[in-house]
Amino acid sequence: MILSLLLSFPALLSGCQKNESEANETESGTAAPLPPNEEKPTLDPNQKRVAITFDDGPHNVWTKQIVNELGRYGYTATFFVLGNRIDGTAYKGGDTMSFAASQGHEIAIHGYTHEVYYNKCTNEEYNFELSETDKAIRNWGGGTPTLMRPIGGSITTERVDACPYAVIKWDVDSEDWRYKYKSDDTEEARKEKVDTIVQNVMSNVGDGSIILLHDIYESTYDATRIILERLNAEGYAVVSVSELLGEPVPGKLYYSN
Ligand SMILES: [Zn+2]
């Protein structure tokens, strides 16, 4: 698999311009110009459906709590994981990821280190990020990944075209990473942060949406509980990205945020 991954990526000339401070944040303001090959799903006229995606995990507390909350509604989510947080030096979250997979959730590739952008890094770095995360997902019972979400949503058109996975962005950005709790937050401040995350989602969501959240923050867990309750009340089904898109195709870009 690793060999086939390496062989499937064309040689590109770009050097890596890694930006540590950007890389430590998440999907903010760094997206490349929209590639021309964006795909959209066919909507089901009988059922409003959305996909909820969680990036940057697994997290041994919040991922588990989110999975439990999804289970209350029979909802399925998609987790775009980091290989280094499965069984790497950053974190040991393999058991948590396999728990999510055992509950029927979709496990997909985000990256290994979260320290390079796929529109800037070298081929060696790009191949490492994808193939090592693919391997970690398989080794920990997450199945065979078929989807990839670029770090920060940034990737070149050439890399999308050559990608052995379907490339998945989003259309509803919760911006939850901006509203993490701080240790000195008052109850009121925490509530305001949760309300903002919920509002960012619920005021933009529609049939066929792909929602971006991060399962590594307590504030995201608190907001997710409310978001699930509201989506349920509004009659939405919450399905995996693969189900929403109906067998997404490798080398295609879905949504462009
Ligand atoms: Zn990320």
PDB file of N, CA and C and ligand atoms in Angstrom, residues 26-27 55-56 110 114 214, ligand 1:
ATOM      1  N   THR A  26      -5.799  25.522  13.249  1.00  0.00           N
ATOM      2  CA  THR A  26      -6.414  24.506  12.406  1.00  0.00           C
ATOM      3  C   THR A  26      -6.848  25.084  11.074  1.00  0.00           C
ATOM      4  N   GLU A  27      -8.096  24.831  10.696  1.00  0.00           N
ATOM      5  CA  GLU A  27      -8.476  25.060   9.301  1.00  0.00           C
ATOM      6  C   GLU A  27      -8.794  26.536   9.049  1.00  0.00           C
ATOM      7  N   ASP A  55     -12.104  16.804  12.923  1.00  0.00           N
ATOM      8  CA  ASP A  55     -10.687  16.755  12.556  1.00  0.00           C
ATOM      9  C   ASP A  55      -9.780  16.791  13.792  1.00  0.00           C
ATOM     10  N   ASP A  56      -8.561  16.352  13.593  1.00  0.00           N
ATOM     11  CA  ASP A  56      -7.421  16.547  14.508  1.00  0.00           C
ATOM     12  C   ASP A  56      -7.384  15.580  15.687  1.00  0.00           C
ATOM     13  N   HIS A 110      -6.403  12.690   7.875  1.00  0.00           N
ATOM     14  CA  HIS A 110      -6.163  14.130   7.872  1.00  0.00           C
ATOM     15  C   HIS A 110      -4.668  14.334   7.589  1.00  0.00           C
ATOM     16  N   HIS A 114       0.286  17.190  11.327  1.00  0.00           N
ATOM     17  CA  HIS A 114      -0.437  18.468  11.253  1.00  0.00           C
ATOM     18  C   HIS A 114       0.518  19.652  11.177  1.00  0.00           C
ATOM     19  N   HIS A 214     -13.888  19.959  15.518  1.00  0.00           N
ATOM     20  CA  HIS A 214     -12.650  19.330  15.990  1.00  0.00           C
ATOM     21  C   HIS A 214     -12.931  18.620  17.314  1.00  0.00           C
TER      22      HIS A 214
HETATM   23 ZN    ZN B   1      -6.671  20.033  11.166  1.00  0.00          ZN
END
